[in-house]
Amino acid sequence: MTMPMYVSPEQLMKDKADYARKGIARGRAAIGSIYADGVLLCAENPSNTLRKVSEIYDRIGFVGVGRYNEFDSLRKGGVRHADLKGYAYSREDVDARSLANLYAETLGTFFTHEPKPLEIEMLVGEMGEEPDGDQLFHLLYDGTVMDMTTFAVIGGEADAIRVRMEEAWDRTAELSAAVVGAVAALSGPDRSLVADDLEVAVLARANGRRAFRRIEGDELDGLLA
């Protein structure tokens, strides 16, 4: 009987991480940014049918990059989890932190136990009742969770976009300035993005209980202008 080839755990984890990072880097990037009235979710997405940015619950939004079928499956699971928790307890008990921890558990399990890791990166954002309560959670393919209080960048060319976003980000920025800054960071100096190339939404205190609202069409054109 032939013995299977031995691969050290360290090498196996490294190979999985490299595989996941390469898959994610092929996708277009997205930004989650805290601004004056809540949380801005902005993604480069020229598709009219596939959504990277979605609502999870009253004050919670989601952004995914990488393999669409993989992050959309997790998005649907998050919606079901939030609906069940809100029904069993109360709507106020549904929060982004517990949802991010649930996603992290799933991602970590896939990364550790499955032959192929999930090739995805995600953001979970929550608008607080007060500005100090706004939150962003950045989730990596291996289950790592980072709690962000400013902005987060996921997807292809994230490092370069993050540098540009550091120069543009302002906690007190109004919606128009926040959108322009995020789009400029996504596009960079060598190209420009128009409304049809983007998917933009906000979790805004001005929107009431259902804080999530998509910004598209003439409204997005006006903000970019």
PDB file of C-alpha atoms in Angstrom:
ATOM      1  CA  MET A   1       0.000   0.000   0.000  1.00  0.00           C
ATOM      2  CA  THR A   2       1.424   3.374  -0.953  1.00  0.00           C
ATOM      3  CA  MET A   3       1.591   6.010   1.742  1.00  0.00           C
ATOM      4  CA  PRO A   4      -0.078   9.380   1.063  1.00  0.00           C
ATOM      5  CA  MET A   5       2.277  12.299   0.559  1.00  0.00           C
ATOM      6  CA  TYR A   6       2.841  14.172   3.811  1.00  0.00           C
ATOM      7  CA  VAL A   7       2.264  17.936   3.889  1.00  0.00           C
ATOM      8  CA  SER A   8       2.981  19.834   7.091  1.00  0.00           C
ATOM      9  CA  PRO A   9       0.039  21.699   8.662  1.00  0.00           C
ATOM     10  CA  GLU A  10       1.920  24.988   8.276  1.00  0.00           C
ATOM     11  CA  GLN A  11       2.412  24.440   4.540  1.00  0.00           C
ATOM     12  CA  LEU A  12      -1.183  23.311   4.087  1.00  0.00           C
ATOM     13  CA  MET A  13      -2.545  26.447   5.765  1.00  0.00           C
ATOM     14  CA  LYS A  14      -0.187  28.641   3.742  1.00  0.00           C
ATOM     15  CA  ASP A  15      -1.286  27.025   0.483  1.00  0.00           C
ATOM     16  CA  LYS A  16      -4.951  27.515   1.369  1.00  0.00           C
ATOM     17  CA  ALA A  17      -4.385  31.156   2.290  1.00  0.00           C
ATOM     18  CA  ASP A  18      -2.493  31.833  -0.963  1.00  0.00           C
ATOM     19  CA  TYR A  19      -5.259  30.168  -2.959  1.00  0.00           C
ATOM     20  CA  ALA A  20      -7.983  32.234  -1.284  1.00  0.00           C
ATOM     21  CA  ARG A  21      -6.081  35.527  -1.607  1.00  0.00           C
ATOM     22  CA  LYS A  22      -5.466  34.976  -5.325  1.00  0.00           C
ATOM     23  CA  GLY A  23      -9.147  34.275  -5.922  1.00  0.00           C
ATOM     24  CA  ILE A  24     -10.242  37.370  -3.997  1.00  0.00           C
ATOM     25  CA  ALA A  25      -7.668  39.610  -5.722  1.00  0.00           C
ATOM     26  CA  ARG A  26      -9.210  38.847  -9.116  1.00  0.00           C
ATOM     27  CA  GLY A  27     -12.458  40.548  -8.063  1.00  0.00           C
ATOM     28  CA  ARG A  28     -13.302  44.228  -7.992  1.00  0.00           C
ATOM     29  CA  ALA A  29     -12.960  46.051  -4.686  1.00  0.00           C
ATOM     30  CA  ALA A  30     -15.500  47.477  -2.267  1.00  0.00           C
ATOM     31  CA  ILE A  31     -15.384  50.004   0.567  1.00  0.00           C
ATOM     32  CA  GLY A  32     -17.335  50.379   3.781  1.00  0.00           C
ATOM     33  CA  SER A  33     -16.986  53.824   5.335  1.00  0.00           C
ATOM     34  CA  ILE A  34     -18.438  55.518   8.394  1.00  0.00           C
ATOM     35  CA  TYR A  35     -19.656  59.050   7.647  1.00  0.00           C
ATOM     36  CA  ALA A  36     -21.688  61.734   9.409  1.00  0.00           C
ATOM     37  CA  ASP A  37     -25.128  60.088   9.139  1.00  0.00           C
ATOM     38  CA  GLY A  38     -24.232  56.402   9.277  1.00  0.00           C
ATOM     39  CA  VAL A  39     -22.387  53.857   7.129  1.00  0.00           C
ATOM     40  CA  LEU A  40     -21.657  54.067   3.390  1.00  0.00           C
ATOM     41  CA  LEU A  41     -21.269  50.844   1.395  1.00  0.00           C
ATOM     42  CA  CYS A  42     -19.689  51.335  -2.025  1.00  0.00           C
ATOM     43  CA  ALA A  43     -18.572  48.639  -4.477  1.00  0.00           C
ATOM     44  CA  GLU A  44     -17.294  48.591  -8.028  1.00  0.00           C
ATOM     45  CA  ASN A  45     -19.861  46.402  -9.753  1.00  0.00           C
ATOM     46  CA  PRO A  46     -20.835  46.893 -13.408  1.00  0.00           C
ATOM     47  CA  SER A  47     -23.320  43.988 -13.276  1.00  0.00           C
ATOM     48  CA  ASN A  48     -27.014  44.864 -13.301  1.00  0.00           C
ATOM     49  CA  THR A  49     -28.084  41.473 -11.943  1.00  0.00           C
ATOM     50  CA  LEU A  50     -25.576  40.394  -9.269  1.00  0.00           C
ATOM     51  CA  ARG A  51     -25.546  42.357  -6.019  1.00  0.00           C
ATOM     52  CA  LYS A  52     -22.475  42.764  -3.849  1.00  0.00           C
ATOM     53  CA  VAL A  53     -24.197  45.180  -1.437  1.00  0.00           C
ATOM     54  CA  SER A  54     -27.310  44.038   0.419  1.00  0.00           C
ATOM     55  CA  GLU A  55     -29.499  44.609   3.452  1.00  0.00           C
ATOM     56  CA  ILE A  56     -29.384  42.038   6.244  1.00  0.00           C
ATOM     57  CA  TYR A  57     -31.724  43.601   8.799  1.00  0.00           C
ATOM     58  CA  ASP A  58     -33.078  46.954   9.992  1.00  0.00           C
ATOM     59  CA  ARG A  59     -29.738  48.656  10.667  1.00  0.00           C
ATOM     60  CA  ILE A  60     -27.342  46.060   9.218  1.00  0.00           C
ATOM     61  CA  GLY A  61     -25.814  45.899   5.739  1.00  0.00           C
ATOM     62  CA  PHE A  62     -23.520  43.455   3.971  1.00  0.00           C
ATOM     63  CA  VAL A  63     -20.850  43.653   1.262  1.00  0.00           C
ATOM     64  CA  GLY A  64     -19.111  40.646  -0.281  1.00  0.00           C
ATOM     65  CA  VAL A  65     -16.334  40.220  -2.828  1.00  0.00           C
ATOM     66  CA  GLY A  66     -14.844  37.136  -4.417  1.00  0.00           C
ATOM     67  CA  ARG A  67     -16.910  34.150  -5.576  1.00  0.00           C
ATOM     68  CA  TYR A  68     -20.484  35.374  -5.812  1.00  0.00           C
ATOM     69  CA  ASN A  69     -22.196  32.054  -5.062  1.00  0.00           C
ATOM     70  CA  GLU A  70     -20.122  31.628  -1.900  1.00  0.00           C
ATOM     71  CA  PHE A  71     -20.681  35.027  -0.299  1.00  0.00           C
ATOM     72  CA  ASP A  72     -24.329  35.162  -1.412  1.00  0.00           C
ATOM     73  CA  SER A  73     -24.970  31.856   0.342  1.00  0.00           C
ATOM     74  CA  LEU A  74     -23.571  33.331   3.548  1.00  0.00           C
ATOM     75  CA  ARG A  75     -25.622  36.501   3.051  1.00  0.00           C
ATOM     76  CA  LYS A  76     -28.829  34.462   2.842  1.00  0.00           C
ATOM     77  CA  GLY A  77     -27.856  32.549   5.966  1.00  0.00           C
ATOM     78  CA  GLY A  78     -27.289  35.849   7.771  1.00  0.00           C
ATOM     79  CA  VAL A  79     -30.726  37.111   6.764  1.00  0.00           C
ATOM     80  CA  ARG A  80     -32.364  33.947   8.093  1.00  0.00           C
ATOM     81  CA  HIS A  81     -30.380  34.139  11.343  1.00  0.00           C
ATOM     82  CA  ALA A  82     -31.307  37.808  11.873  1.00  0.00           C
ATOM     83  CA  ASP A  83     -34.997  37.228  11.114  1.00  0.00           C
ATOM     84  CA  LEU A  84     -35.192  34.277  13.491  1.00  0.00           C
ATOM     85  CA  LYS A  85     -33.388  36.106  16.302  1.00  0.00           C
ATOM     86  CA  GLY A  86     -35.521  39.223  15.851  1.00  0.00           C
ATOM     87  CA  TYR A  87     -38.711  37.112  15.924  1.00  0.00           C
ATOM     88  CA  ALA A  88     -37.680  35.009  18.927  1.00  0.00           C
ATOM     89  CA  TYR A  89     -36.419  37.928  21.038  1.00  0.00           C
ATOM     90  CA  SER A  90     -36.746  41.491  19.743  1.00  0.00           C
ATOM     91  CA  ARG A  91     -35.552  43.498  16.757  1.00  0.00           C
ATOM     92  CA  GLU A  92     -33.140  45.445  19.004  1.00  0.00           C
ATOM     93  CA  ASP A  93     -31.339  42.201  19.916  1.00  0.00           C
ATOM     94  CA  VAL A  94     -30.154  41.699  16.318  1.00  0.00           C
ATOM     95  CA  ASP A  95     -26.682  43.215  16.018  1.00  0.00           C
ATOM     96  CA  ALA A  96     -23.776  43.150  13.577  1.00  0.00           C
ATOM     97  CA  ARG A  97     -21.282  41.846  16.138  1.00  0.00           C
ATOM     98  CA  SER A  98     -23.066  38.543  16.723  1.00  0.00           C
ATOM     99  CA  LEU A  99     -23.664  38.158  12.980  1.00  0.00           C
ATOM    100  CA  ALA A 100     -19.972  38.795  12.248  1.00  0.00           C
ATOM    101  CA  ASN A 101     -19.007  36.179  14.843  1.00  0.00           C
ATOM    102  CA  LEU A 102     -21.359  33.680  13.196  1.00  0.00           C
ATOM    103  CA  TYR A 103     -19.836  34.370   9.788  1.00  0.00           C
ATOM    104  CA  ALA A 104     -16.338  34.073  11.254  1.00  0.00           C
ATOM    105  CA  GLU A 105     -17.154  30.640  12.665  1.00  0.00           C
ATOM    106  CA  THR A 106     -18.377  29.448   9.267  1.00  0.00           C
ATOM    107  CA  LEU A 107     -15.384  30.865   7.393  1.00  0.00           C
ATOM    108  CA  GLY A 108     -12.930  29.428   9.908  1.00  0.00           C
ATOM    109  CA  THR A 109     -14.519  25.980   9.720  1.00  0.00           C
ATOM    110  CA  PHE A 110     -14.295  25.933   5.931  1.00  0.00           C
ATOM    111  CA  PHE A 111     -10.703  27.147   5.994  1.00  0.00           C
ATOM    112  CA  THR A 112      -9.584  24.544   8.528  1.00  0.00           C
ATOM    113  CA  HIS A 113     -11.544  21.451   7.554  1.00  0.00           C
ATOM    114  CA  GLU A 114     -12.434  21.696   3.857  1.00  0.00           C
ATOM    115  CA  PRO A 115      -9.993  21.004   1.001  1.00  0.00           C
ATOM    116  CA  LYS A 116     -10.833  24.347  -0.641  1.00  0.00           C
ATOM    117  CA  PRO A 117     -11.344  27.522   1.422  1.00  0.00           C
ATOM    118  CA  LEU A 118     -14.049  30.049   0.612  1.00  0.00           C
ATOM    119  CA  GLU A 119     -12.650  32.646  -1.801  1.00  0.00           C
ATOM    120  CA  ILE A 120     -14.478  35.569  -0.241  1.00  0.00           C
ATOM    121  CA  GLU A 121     -14.009  38.662   1.876  1.00  0.00           C
ATOM    122  CA  MET A 122     -16.918  40.420   3.563  1.00  0.00           C
ATOM    123  CA  LEU A 123     -17.997  43.531   5.415  1.00  0.00           C
ATOM    124  CA  VAL A 124     -20.849  43.708   7.902  1.00  0.00           C
ATOM    125  CA  GLY A 125     -21.890  47.254   8.808  1.00  0.00           C
ATOM    126  CA  GLU A 126     -24.280  48.495  11.457  1.00  0.00           C
ATOM    127  CA  MET A 127     -25.721  51.966  11.922  1.00  0.00           C
ATOM    128  CA  GLY A 128     -26.034  52.975  15.561  1.00  0.00           C
ATOM    129  CA  GLU A 129     -28.693  55.163  17.124  1.00  0.00           C
ATOM    130  CA  GLU A 130     -25.907  57.662  17.773  1.00  0.00           C
ATOM    131  CA  PRO A 131     -22.813  58.316  15.616  1.00  0.00           C
ATOM    132  CA  ASP A 132     -20.542  56.639  18.171  1.00  0.00           C
ATOM    133  CA  GLY A 133     -22.506  53.423  17.663  1.00  0.00           C
ATOM    134  CA  ASP A 134     -21.686  52.994  13.954  1.00  0.00           C
ATOM    135  CA  GLN A 135     -19.662  49.803  13.348  1.00  0.00           C
ATOM    136  CA  LEU A 136     -17.890  47.942  10.547  1.00  0.00           C
ATOM    137  CA  PHE A 137     -16.665  44.349  10.751  1.00  0.00           C
ATOM    138  CA  HIS A 138     -14.145  43.132   8.172  1.00  0.00           C
ATOM    139  CA  LEU A 139     -14.103  39.342   7.721  1.00  0.00           C
ATOM    140  CA  LEU A 140     -11.322  37.436   5.975  1.00  0.00           C
ATOM    141  CA  TYR A 141     -11.455  34.057   4.231  1.00  0.00           C
ATOM    142  CA  ASP A 142      -9.952  32.280   7.268  1.00  0.00           C
ATOM    143  CA  GLY A 143     -12.477  33.595   9.795  1.00  0.00           C
ATOM    144  CA  THR A 144     -10.422  36.527  11.050  1.00  0.00           C
ATOM    145  CA  VAL A 145     -12.642  39.434  12.186  1.00  0.00           C
ATOM    146  CA  MET A 146     -11.485  43.048  12.420  1.00  0.00           C
ATOM    147  CA  ASP A 147     -13.599  45.689  14.142  1.00  0.00           C
ATOM    148  CA  MET A 148     -13.189  48.939  12.191  1.00  0.00           C
ATOM    149  CA  THR A 149     -14.194  52.399  13.413  1.00  0.00           C
ATOM    150  CA  THR A 150     -13.261  54.350  10.281  1.00  0.00           C
ATOM    151  CA  PHE A 151     -13.409  52.440   6.986  1.00  0.00           C
ATOM    152  CA  ALA A 152     -12.502  49.079   5.478  1.00  0.00           C
ATOM    153  CA  VAL A 153     -11.456  47.995   1.978  1.00  0.00           C
ATOM    154  CA  ILE A 154     -11.945  44.498   0.574  1.00  0.00           C
ATOM    155  CA  GLY A 155     -11.195  42.833  -2.756  1.00  0.00           C
ATOM    156  CA  GLY A 156      -8.681  43.476  -5.518  1.00  0.00           C
ATOM    157  CA  GLU A 157      -5.955  46.102  -5.088  1.00  0.00           C
ATOM    158  CA  ALA A 158      -7.108  46.683  -1.511  1.00  0.00           C
ATOM    159  CA  ASP A 159      -3.735  47.987  -0.316  1.00  0.00           C
ATOM    160  CA  ALA A 160      -3.516  50.759  -2.911  1.00  0.00           C
ATOM    161  CA  ILE A 161      -7.171  51.710  -2.406  1.00  0.00           C
ATOM    162  CA  ARG A 162      -6.681  51.796   1.363  1.00  0.00           C
ATOM    163  CA  VAL A 163      -3.847  54.319   0.995  1.00  0.00           C
ATOM    164  CA  ARG A 164      -6.027  56.587  -1.158  1.00  0.00           C
ATOM    165  CA  MET A 165      -8.959  56.191   1.218  1.00  0.00           C
ATOM    166  CA  GLU A 166      -6.856  57.242   4.202  1.00  0.00           C
ATOM    167  CA  GLU A 167      -6.328  60.593   2.515  1.00  0.00           C
ATOM    168  CA  ALA A 168     -10.017  61.051   1.643  1.00  0.00           C
ATOM    169  CA  TRP A 169     -11.805  59.715   4.747  1.00  0.00           C
ATOM    170  CA  ASP A 170     -13.495  62.182   7.120  1.00  0.00           C
ATOM    171  CA  ARG A 171     -15.755  61.097   9.983  1.00  0.00           C
ATOM    172  CA  THR A 172     -17.827  64.271   9.694  1.00  0.00           C
ATOM    173  CA  ALA A 173     -18.266  64.143   5.900  1.00  0.00           C
ATOM    174  CA  GLU A 174     -21.763  64.467   4.481  1.00  0.00           C
ATOM    175  CA  LEU A 175     -23.076  61.891   2.032  1.00  0.00           C
ATOM    176  CA  SER A 176     -21.921  63.616  -1.158  1.00  0.00           C
ATOM    177  CA  ALA A 177     -18.352  64.047   0.082  1.00  0.00           C
ATOM    178  CA  ALA A 178     -18.257  60.481   1.435  1.00  0.00           C
ATOM    179  CA  VAL A 179     -19.416  59.030  -1.902  1.00  0.00           C
ATOM    180  CA  VAL A 180     -16.972  61.126  -3.939  1.00  0.00           C
ATOM    181  CA  GLY A 181     -14.088  60.150  -1.662  1.00  0.00           C
ATOM    182  CA  ALA A 182     -14.910  56.432  -1.798  1.00  0.00           C
ATOM    183  CA  VAL A 183     -15.344  56.420  -5.581  1.00  0.00           C
ATOM    184  CA  ALA A 184     -12.082  58.327  -6.066  1.00  0.00           C
ATOM    185  CA  ALA A 185     -10.279  55.774  -3.893  1.00  0.00           C
ATOM    186  CA  LEU A 186     -11.778  52.881  -5.875  1.00  0.00           C
ATOM    187  CA  SER A 187     -10.968  54.363  -9.283  1.00  0.00           C
ATOM    188  CA  GLY A 188      -7.473  55.715  -8.610  1.00  0.00           C
ATOM    189  CA  PRO A 189      -5.680  58.344 -10.686  1.00  0.00           C
ATOM    190  CA  ASP A 190      -5.622  56.469 -13.986  1.00  0.00           C
ATOM    191  CA  ARG A 191      -9.316  55.845 -14.619  1.00  0.00           C
ATOM    192  CA  SER A 192     -12.774  57.104 -13.719  1.00  0.00           C
ATOM    193  CA  LEU A 193     -15.922  55.286 -12.555  1.00  0.00           C
ATOM    194  CA  VAL A 194     -19.450  56.338 -13.477  1.00  0.00           C
ATOM    195  CA  ALA A 195     -22.740  55.419 -11.833  1.00  0.00           C
ATOM    196  CA  ASP A 196     -23.218  52.329 -14.030  1.00  0.00           C
ATOM    197  CA  ASP A 197     -19.907  50.935 -12.725  1.00  0.00           C
ATOM    198  CA  LEU A 198     -20.944  51.243  -9.081  1.00  0.00           C
ATOM    199  CA  GLU A 199     -23.218  49.801  -6.438  1.00  0.00           C
ATOM    200  CA  VAL A 200     -23.804  52.238  -3.591  1.00  0.00           C
ATOM    201  CA  ALA A 201     -26.008  52.064  -0.495  1.00  0.00           C
ATOM    202  CA  VAL A 202     -26.204  53.692   2.915  1.00  0.00           C
ATOM    203  CA  LEU A 203     -27.295  52.796   6.413  1.00  0.00           C
ATOM    204  CA  ALA A 204     -28.495  56.252   7.436  1.00  0.00           C
ATOM    205  CA  ARG A 205     -30.149  57.546  10.597  1.00  0.00           C
ATOM    206  CA  ALA A 206     -32.376  59.767   8.458  1.00  0.00           C
ATOM    207  CA  ASN A 207     -34.002  56.680   6.906  1.00  0.00           C
ATOM    208  CA  GLY A 208     -35.836  55.553  10.037  1.00  0.00           C
ATOM    209  CA  ARG A 209     -36.094  51.930  11.221  1.00  0.00           C
ATOM    210  CA  ARG A 210     -35.242  50.438   7.817  1.00  0.00           C
ATOM    211  CA  ALA A 211     -31.946  52.286   7.576  1.00  0.00           C
ATOM    212  CA  PHE A 212     -30.697  50.597   4.387  1.00  0.00           C
ATOM    213  CA  ARG A 213     -31.229  52.527   1.150  1.00  0.00           C
ATOM    214  CA  ARG A 214     -29.715  52.059  -2.295  1.00  0.00           C
ATOM    215  CA  ILE A 215     -28.383  55.094  -4.142  1.00  0.00           C
ATOM    216  CA  GLU A 216     -28.602  54.734  -7.897  1.00  0.00           C
ATOM    217  CA  GLY A 217     -29.685  56.393 -11.108  1.00  0.00           C
ATOM    218  CA  ASP A 218     -30.043  60.164 -11.172  1.00  0.00           C
ATOM    219  CA  GLU A 219     -29.363  60.477  -7.439  1.00  0.00           C
ATOM    220  CA  LEU A 220     -25.980  58.782  -7.767  1.00  0.00           C
ATOM    221  CA  ASP A 221     -25.158  60.816 -10.883  1.00  0.00           C
ATOM    222  CA  GLY A 222     -25.885  63.984  -8.925  1.00  0.00           C
ATOM    223  CA  LEU A 223     -23.657  62.960  -6.016  1.00  0.00           C
ATOM    224  CA  LEU A 224     -20.778  62.092  -8.334  1.00  0.00           C
ATOM    225  CA  ALA A 225     -21.160  65.373 -10.211  1.00  0.00           C
TER     226      ALA A 225
END
